[in-house]
PDB file of C-alpha atoms in Angstrom:
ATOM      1  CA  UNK I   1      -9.638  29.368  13.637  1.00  0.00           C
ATOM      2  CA  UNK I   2     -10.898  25.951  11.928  1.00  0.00           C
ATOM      3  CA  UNK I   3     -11.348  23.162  13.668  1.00  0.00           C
ATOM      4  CA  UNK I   4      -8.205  20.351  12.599  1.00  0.00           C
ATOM      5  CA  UNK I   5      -9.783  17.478  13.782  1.00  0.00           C
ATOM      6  CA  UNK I   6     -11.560  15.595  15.855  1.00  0.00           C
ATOM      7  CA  UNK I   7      -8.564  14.097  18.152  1.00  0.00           C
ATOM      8  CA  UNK I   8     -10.362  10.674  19.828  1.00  0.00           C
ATOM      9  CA  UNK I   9     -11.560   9.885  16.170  1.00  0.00           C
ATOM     10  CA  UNK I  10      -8.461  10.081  14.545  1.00  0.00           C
ATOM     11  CA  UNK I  11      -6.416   8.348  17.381  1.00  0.00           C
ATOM     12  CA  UNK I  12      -9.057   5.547  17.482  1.00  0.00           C
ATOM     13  CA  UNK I  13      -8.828   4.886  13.470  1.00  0.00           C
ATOM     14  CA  UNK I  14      -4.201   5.077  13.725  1.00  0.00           C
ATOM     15  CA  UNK I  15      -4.878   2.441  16.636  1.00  0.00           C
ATOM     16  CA  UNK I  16      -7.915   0.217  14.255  1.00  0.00           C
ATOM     17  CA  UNK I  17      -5.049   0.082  11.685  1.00  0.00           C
ATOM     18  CA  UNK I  18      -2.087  -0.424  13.916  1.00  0.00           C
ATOM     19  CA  UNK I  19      -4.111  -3.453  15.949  1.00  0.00           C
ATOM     20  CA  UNK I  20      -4.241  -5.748  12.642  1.00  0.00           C
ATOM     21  CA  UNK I  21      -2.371  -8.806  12.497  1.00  0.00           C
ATOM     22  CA  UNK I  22       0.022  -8.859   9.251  1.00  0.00           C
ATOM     23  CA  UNK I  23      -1.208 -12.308   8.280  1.00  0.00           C
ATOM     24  CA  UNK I  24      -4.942 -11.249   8.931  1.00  0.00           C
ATOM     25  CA  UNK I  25      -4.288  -7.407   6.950  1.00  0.00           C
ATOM     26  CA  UNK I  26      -6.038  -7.152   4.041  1.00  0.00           C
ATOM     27  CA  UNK I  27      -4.176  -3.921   2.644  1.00  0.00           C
ATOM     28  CA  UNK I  28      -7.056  -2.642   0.080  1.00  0.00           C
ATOM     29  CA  UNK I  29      -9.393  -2.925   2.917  1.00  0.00           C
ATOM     30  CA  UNK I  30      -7.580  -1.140   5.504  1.00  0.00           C
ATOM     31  CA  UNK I  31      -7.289   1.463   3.188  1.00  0.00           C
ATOM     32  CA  UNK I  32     -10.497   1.775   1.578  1.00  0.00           C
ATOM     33  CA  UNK I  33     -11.348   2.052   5.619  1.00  0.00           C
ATOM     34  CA  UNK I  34      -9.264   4.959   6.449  1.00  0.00           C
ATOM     35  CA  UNK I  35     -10.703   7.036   3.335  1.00  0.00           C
ATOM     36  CA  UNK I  36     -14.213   6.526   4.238  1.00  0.00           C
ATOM     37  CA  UNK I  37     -13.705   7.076   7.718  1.00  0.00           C
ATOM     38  CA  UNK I  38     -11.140  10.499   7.552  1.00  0.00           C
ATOM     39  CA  UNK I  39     -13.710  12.613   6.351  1.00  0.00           C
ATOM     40  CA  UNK I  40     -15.769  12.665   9.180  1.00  0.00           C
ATOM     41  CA  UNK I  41     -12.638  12.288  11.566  1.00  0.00           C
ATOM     42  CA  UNK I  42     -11.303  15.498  10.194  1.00  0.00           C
ATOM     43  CA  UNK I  43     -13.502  17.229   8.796  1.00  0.00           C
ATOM     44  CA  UNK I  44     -13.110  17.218   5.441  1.00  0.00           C
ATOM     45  CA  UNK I  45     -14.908  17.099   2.172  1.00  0.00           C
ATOM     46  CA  UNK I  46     -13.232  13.636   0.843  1.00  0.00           C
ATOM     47  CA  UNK I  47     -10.282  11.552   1.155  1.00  0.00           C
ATOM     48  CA  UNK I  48      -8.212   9.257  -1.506  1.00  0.00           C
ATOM     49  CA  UNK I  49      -5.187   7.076  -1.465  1.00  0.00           C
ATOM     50  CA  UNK I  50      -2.980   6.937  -4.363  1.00  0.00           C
ATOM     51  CA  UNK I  51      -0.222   4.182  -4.198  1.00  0.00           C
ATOM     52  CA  UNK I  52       2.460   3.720  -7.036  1.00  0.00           C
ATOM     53  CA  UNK I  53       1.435   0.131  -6.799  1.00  0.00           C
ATOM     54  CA  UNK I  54      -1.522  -2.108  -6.202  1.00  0.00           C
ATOM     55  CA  UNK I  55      -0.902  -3.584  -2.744  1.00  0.00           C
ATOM     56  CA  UNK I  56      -2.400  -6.835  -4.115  1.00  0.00           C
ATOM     57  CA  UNK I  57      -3.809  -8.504  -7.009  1.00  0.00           C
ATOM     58  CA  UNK I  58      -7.646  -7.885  -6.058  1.00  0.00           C
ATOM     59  CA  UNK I  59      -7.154  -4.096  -5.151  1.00  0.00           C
ATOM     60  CA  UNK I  60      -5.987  -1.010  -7.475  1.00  0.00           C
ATOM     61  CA  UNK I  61      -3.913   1.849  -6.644  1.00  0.00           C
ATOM     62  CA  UNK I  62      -6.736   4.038  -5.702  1.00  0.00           C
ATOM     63  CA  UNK I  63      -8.608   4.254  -2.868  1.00  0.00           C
ATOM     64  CA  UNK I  64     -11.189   6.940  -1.927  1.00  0.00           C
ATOM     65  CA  UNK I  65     -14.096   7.935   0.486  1.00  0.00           C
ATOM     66  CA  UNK I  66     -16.677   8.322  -2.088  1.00  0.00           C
ATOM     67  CA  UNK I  67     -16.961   8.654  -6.052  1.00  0.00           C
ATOM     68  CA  UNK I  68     -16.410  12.551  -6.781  1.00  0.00           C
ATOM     69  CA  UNK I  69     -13.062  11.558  -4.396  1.00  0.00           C
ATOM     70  CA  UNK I  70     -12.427   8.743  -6.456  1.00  0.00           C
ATOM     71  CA  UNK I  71     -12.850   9.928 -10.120  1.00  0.00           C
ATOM     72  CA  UNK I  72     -10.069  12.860  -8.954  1.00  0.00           C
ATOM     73  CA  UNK I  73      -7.599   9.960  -7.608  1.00  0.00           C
ATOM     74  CA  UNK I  74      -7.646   7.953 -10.444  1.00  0.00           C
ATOM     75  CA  UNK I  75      -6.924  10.836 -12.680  1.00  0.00           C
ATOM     76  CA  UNK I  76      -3.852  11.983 -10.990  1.00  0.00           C
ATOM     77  CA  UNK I  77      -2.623   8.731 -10.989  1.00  0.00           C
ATOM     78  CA  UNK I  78      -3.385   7.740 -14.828  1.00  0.00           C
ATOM     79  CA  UNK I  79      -2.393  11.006 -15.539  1.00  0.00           C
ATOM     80  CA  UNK I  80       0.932  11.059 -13.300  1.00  0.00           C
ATOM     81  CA  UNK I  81      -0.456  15.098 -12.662  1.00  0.00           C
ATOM     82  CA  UNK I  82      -1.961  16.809 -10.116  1.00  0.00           C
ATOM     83  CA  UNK I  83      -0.518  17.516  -6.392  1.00  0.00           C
ATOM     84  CA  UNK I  84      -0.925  13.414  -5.694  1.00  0.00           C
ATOM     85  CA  UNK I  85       1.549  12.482  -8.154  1.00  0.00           C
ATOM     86  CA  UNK I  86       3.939  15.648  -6.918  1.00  0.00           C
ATOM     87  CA  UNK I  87       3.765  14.433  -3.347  1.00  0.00           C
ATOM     88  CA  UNK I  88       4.990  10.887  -4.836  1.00  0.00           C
ATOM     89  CA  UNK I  89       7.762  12.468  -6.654  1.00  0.00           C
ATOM     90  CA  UNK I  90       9.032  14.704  -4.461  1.00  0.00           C
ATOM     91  CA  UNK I  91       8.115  12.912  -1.323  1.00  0.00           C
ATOM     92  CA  UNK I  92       6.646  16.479   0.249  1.00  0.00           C
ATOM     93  CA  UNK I  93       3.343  18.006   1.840  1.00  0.00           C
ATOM     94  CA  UNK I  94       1.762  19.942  -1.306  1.00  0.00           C
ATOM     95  CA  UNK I  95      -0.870  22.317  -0.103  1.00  0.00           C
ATOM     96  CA  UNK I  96      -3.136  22.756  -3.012  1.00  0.00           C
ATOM     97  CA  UNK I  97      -5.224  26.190  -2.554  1.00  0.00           C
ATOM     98  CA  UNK I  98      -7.138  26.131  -5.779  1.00  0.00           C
ATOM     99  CA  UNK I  99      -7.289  22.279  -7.534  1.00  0.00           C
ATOM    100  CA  UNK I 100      -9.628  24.570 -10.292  1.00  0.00           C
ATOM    101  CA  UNK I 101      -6.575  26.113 -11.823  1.00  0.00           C
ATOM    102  CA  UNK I 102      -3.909  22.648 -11.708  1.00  0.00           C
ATOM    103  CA  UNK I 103      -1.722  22.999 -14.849  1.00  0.00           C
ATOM    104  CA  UNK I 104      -3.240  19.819 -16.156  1.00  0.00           C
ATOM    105  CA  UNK I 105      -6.219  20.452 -17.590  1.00  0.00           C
ATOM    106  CA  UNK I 106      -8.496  17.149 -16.471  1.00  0.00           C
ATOM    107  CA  UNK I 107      -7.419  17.617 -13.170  1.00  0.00           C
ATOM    108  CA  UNK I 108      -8.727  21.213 -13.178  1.00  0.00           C
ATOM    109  CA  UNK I 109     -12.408  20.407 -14.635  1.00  0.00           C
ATOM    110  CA  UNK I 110     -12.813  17.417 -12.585  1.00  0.00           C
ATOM    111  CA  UNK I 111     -12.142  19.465  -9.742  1.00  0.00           C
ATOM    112  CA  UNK I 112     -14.723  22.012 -10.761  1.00  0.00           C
ATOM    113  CA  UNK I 113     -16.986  19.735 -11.402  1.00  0.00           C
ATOM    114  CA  UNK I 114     -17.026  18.229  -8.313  1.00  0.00           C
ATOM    115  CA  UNK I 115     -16.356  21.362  -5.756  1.00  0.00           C
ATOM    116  CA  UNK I 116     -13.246  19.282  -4.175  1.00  0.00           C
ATOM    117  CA  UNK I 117     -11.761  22.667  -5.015  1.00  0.00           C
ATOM    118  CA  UNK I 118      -8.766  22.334  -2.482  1.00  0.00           C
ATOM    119  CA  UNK I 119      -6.238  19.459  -1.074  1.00  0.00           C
ATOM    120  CA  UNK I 120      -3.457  18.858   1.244  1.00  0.00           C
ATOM    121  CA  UNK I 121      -1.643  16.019  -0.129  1.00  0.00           C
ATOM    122  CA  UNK I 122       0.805  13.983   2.803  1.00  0.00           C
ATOM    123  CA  UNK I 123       3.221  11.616   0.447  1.00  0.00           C
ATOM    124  CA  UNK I 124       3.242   8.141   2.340  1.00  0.00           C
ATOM    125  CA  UNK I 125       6.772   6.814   2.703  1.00  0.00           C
ATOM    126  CA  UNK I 126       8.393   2.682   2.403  1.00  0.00           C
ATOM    127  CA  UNK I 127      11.741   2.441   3.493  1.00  0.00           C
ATOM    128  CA  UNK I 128      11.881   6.236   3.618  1.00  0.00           C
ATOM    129  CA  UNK I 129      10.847   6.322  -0.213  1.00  0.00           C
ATOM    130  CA  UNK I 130       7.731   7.744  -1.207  1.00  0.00           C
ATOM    131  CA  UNK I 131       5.237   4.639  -2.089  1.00  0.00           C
ATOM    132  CA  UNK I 132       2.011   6.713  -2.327  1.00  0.00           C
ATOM    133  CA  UNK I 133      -0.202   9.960  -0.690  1.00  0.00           C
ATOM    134  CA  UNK I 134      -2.860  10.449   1.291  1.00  0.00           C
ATOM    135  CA  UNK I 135      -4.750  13.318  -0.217  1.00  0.00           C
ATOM    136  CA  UNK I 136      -7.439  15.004   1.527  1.00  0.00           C
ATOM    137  CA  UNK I 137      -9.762  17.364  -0.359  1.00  0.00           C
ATOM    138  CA  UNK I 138     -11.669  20.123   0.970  1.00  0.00           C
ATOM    139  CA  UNK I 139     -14.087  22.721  -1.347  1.00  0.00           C
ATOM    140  CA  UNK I 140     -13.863  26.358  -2.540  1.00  0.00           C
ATOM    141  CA  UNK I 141     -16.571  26.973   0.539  1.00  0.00           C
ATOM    142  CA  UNK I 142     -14.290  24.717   2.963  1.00  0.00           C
ATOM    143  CA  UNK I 143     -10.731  24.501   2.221  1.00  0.00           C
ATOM    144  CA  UNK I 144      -8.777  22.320   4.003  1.00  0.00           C
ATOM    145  CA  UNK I 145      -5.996  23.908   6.455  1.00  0.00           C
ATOM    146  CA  UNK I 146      -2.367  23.076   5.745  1.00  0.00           C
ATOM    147  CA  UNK I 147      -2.160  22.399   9.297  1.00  0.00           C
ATOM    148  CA  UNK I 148      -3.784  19.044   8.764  1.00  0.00           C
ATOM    149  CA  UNK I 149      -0.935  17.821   7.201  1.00  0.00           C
ATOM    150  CA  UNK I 150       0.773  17.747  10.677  1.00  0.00           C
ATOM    151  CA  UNK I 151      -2.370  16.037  12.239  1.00  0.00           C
ATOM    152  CA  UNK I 152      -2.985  13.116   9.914  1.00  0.00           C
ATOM    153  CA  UNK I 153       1.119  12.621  10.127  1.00  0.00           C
ATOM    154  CA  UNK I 154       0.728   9.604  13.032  1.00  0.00           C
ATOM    155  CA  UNK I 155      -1.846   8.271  11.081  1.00  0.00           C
ATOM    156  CA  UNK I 156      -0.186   8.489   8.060  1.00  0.00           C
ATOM    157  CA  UNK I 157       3.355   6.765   9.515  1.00  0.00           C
ATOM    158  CA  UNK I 158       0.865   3.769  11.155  1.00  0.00           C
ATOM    159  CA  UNK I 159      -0.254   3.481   7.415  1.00  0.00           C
ATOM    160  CA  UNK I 160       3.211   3.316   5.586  1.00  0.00           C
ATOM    161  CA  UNK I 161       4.244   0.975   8.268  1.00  0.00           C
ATOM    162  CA  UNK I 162       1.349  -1.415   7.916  1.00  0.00           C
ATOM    163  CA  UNK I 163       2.284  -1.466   3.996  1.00  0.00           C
ATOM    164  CA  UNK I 164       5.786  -2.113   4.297  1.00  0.00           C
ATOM    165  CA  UNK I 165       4.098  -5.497   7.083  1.00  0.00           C
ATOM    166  CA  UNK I 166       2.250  -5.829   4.373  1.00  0.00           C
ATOM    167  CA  UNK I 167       4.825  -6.093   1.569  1.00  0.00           C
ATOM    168  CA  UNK I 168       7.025  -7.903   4.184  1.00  0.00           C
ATOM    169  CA  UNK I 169       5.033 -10.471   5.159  1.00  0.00           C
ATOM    170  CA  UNK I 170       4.110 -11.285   1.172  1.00  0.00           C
ATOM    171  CA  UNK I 171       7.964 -11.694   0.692  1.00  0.00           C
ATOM    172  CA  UNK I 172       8.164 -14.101   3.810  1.00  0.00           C
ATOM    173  CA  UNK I 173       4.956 -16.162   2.056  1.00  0.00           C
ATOM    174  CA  UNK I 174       6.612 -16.220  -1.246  1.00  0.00           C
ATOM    175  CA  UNK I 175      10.008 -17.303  -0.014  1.00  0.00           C
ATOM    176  CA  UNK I 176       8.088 -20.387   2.304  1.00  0.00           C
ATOM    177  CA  UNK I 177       6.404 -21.192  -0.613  1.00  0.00           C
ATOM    178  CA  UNK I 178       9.207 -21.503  -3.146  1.00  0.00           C
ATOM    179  CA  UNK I 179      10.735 -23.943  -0.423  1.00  0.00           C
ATOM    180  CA  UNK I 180       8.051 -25.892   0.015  1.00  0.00           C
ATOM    181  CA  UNK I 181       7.676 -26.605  -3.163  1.00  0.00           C
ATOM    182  CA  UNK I 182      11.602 -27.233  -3.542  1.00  0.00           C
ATOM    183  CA  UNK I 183      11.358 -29.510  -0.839  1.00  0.00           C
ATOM    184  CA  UNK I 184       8.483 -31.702  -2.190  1.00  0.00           C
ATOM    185  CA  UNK I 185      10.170 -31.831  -5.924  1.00  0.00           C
ATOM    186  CA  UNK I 186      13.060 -33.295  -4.303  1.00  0.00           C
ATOM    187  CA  UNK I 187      11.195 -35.901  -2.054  1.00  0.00           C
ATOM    188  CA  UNK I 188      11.005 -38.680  -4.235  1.00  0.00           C
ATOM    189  CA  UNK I 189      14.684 -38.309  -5.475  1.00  0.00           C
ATOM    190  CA  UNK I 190      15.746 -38.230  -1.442  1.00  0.00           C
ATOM    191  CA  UNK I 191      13.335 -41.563  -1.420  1.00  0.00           C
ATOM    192  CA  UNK I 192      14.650 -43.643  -4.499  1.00  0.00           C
ATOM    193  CA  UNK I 193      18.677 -42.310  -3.211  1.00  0.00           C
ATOM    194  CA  UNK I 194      17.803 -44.134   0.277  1.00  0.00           C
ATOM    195  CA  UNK I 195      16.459 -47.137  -1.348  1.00  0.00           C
ATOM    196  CA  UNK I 196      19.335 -47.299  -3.704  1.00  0.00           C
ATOM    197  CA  UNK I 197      22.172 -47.149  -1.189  1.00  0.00           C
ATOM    198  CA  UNK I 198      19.938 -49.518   1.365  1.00  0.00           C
ATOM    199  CA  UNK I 199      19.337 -52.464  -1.452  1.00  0.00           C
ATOM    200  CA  UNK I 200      23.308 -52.003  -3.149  1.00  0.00           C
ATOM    201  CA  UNK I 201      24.856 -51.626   0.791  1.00  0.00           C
ATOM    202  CA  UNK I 202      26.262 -48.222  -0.541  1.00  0.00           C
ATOM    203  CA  UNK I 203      26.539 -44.610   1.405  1.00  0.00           C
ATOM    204  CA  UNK I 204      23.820 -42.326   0.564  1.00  0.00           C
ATOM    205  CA  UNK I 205      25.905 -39.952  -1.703  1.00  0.00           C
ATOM    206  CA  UNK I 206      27.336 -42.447  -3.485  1.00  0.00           C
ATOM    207  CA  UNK I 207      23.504 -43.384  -4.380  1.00  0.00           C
ATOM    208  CA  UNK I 208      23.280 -39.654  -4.268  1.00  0.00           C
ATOM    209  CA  UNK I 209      25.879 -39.312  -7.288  1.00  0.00           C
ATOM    210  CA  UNK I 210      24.464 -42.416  -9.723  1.00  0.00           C
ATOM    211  CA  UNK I 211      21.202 -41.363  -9.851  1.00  0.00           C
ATOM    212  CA  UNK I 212      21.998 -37.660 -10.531  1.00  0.00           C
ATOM    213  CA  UNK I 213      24.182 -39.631 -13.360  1.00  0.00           C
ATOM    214  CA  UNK I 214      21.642 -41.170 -14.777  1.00  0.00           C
TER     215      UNK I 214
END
């Protein structure tokens, strides 16, 4: 029977994600982090993260643990193909045997020609919705057991949750700063409306009311 992982590792990475402060979590790279570091926590071949969406303007949607990893994430997402973009759509584990013979035909010589032969694909949910997957790839020599699916799943929820912080606390920002910045455009008009109703002995909304006249 393989060996599914290496427990301490993979409980010490969920718990390096889970620690990070919202307004201190840089999304692409706690990401890019996982990726590199699931392949040796697991024991498997490579790693990539495929998101619907960039989580911010300086990352993409793609996130791997090395290059070959990379080249087959960013196919199956410009592609919308492969067992990445079926975990997004259907929001299911896909178990992926034999990546060689995928029905779209990039996928399939991409995955020759870099032996990540095999995946298990874990679809990572926002607000119960699919938002992304966590794909890890294993070769025709080392396939990667379904069963992994099942041990990456805390990892994977700590991951979706620290997304939806993510998105949450960029909401929060945007909202203070639209505001703000209401507040400050309406300073000087608050400023001339108390001057106004001080120098003509008037109440402020009468002041309030002439100058939104004029």
């Amino acid at each position: 029977m393989a060996v599914l992982a290496n427990d301490p590792a993979l409980v010490g990475l969920a718990l390096q994600v889970a620690r990070t402060p919202a307004a201190q979590l840089d999304v692409g790279a706690v990401v890019a982090g996982v990726c590199r570091a699931l392949p040796m926590a697991v024991g498997v071949a490579g790693a990539v993260v495929v998101l619907r969406h960039a989580p911010d303007p300086l990352a993409g949607p793609v996130f791997a643990s090395d290059a070959a990893a990379m080249r087959l994430g960013e196919l199956q997402h410009s592609r919308s193909a492969g067992p990445a973009h079926e975990a997004i759509r259907t929001g299911r584990v896909v178990a992926t045997a034999d990546l060689t013979r995928a029905d779209t035909v990039e996928v399939a010589a991409v995955a020759a020609e870099t032996g990540l032969a095999s995946a298990v694909t874990v679809p990572l949910l926002l607000d119960g919705r699919p938002a992304g997957a966590l794909q890890l790839l294993g070769t025709g020599y080392r396939p990667v057991p379904a069963e992994l699916a099942e041990t990456v799943r805390p990892l994977v929820e700590v991951l979706s949750a620290r997304l939806a912080d993510a998105r949450s606390f960029r909401t929060l920002t945007a909202a203070v700063a639209r505001s703000t910045a209401a507040l400050e455009a309406g300073l000087p008009l608050a400023h001339a409306t108390g001057i106004l109703a001080e120098r003509y002995r008037t109440d402020v909304e009468e002041a309030g009311r002439f100058l939104a006249g004029r």
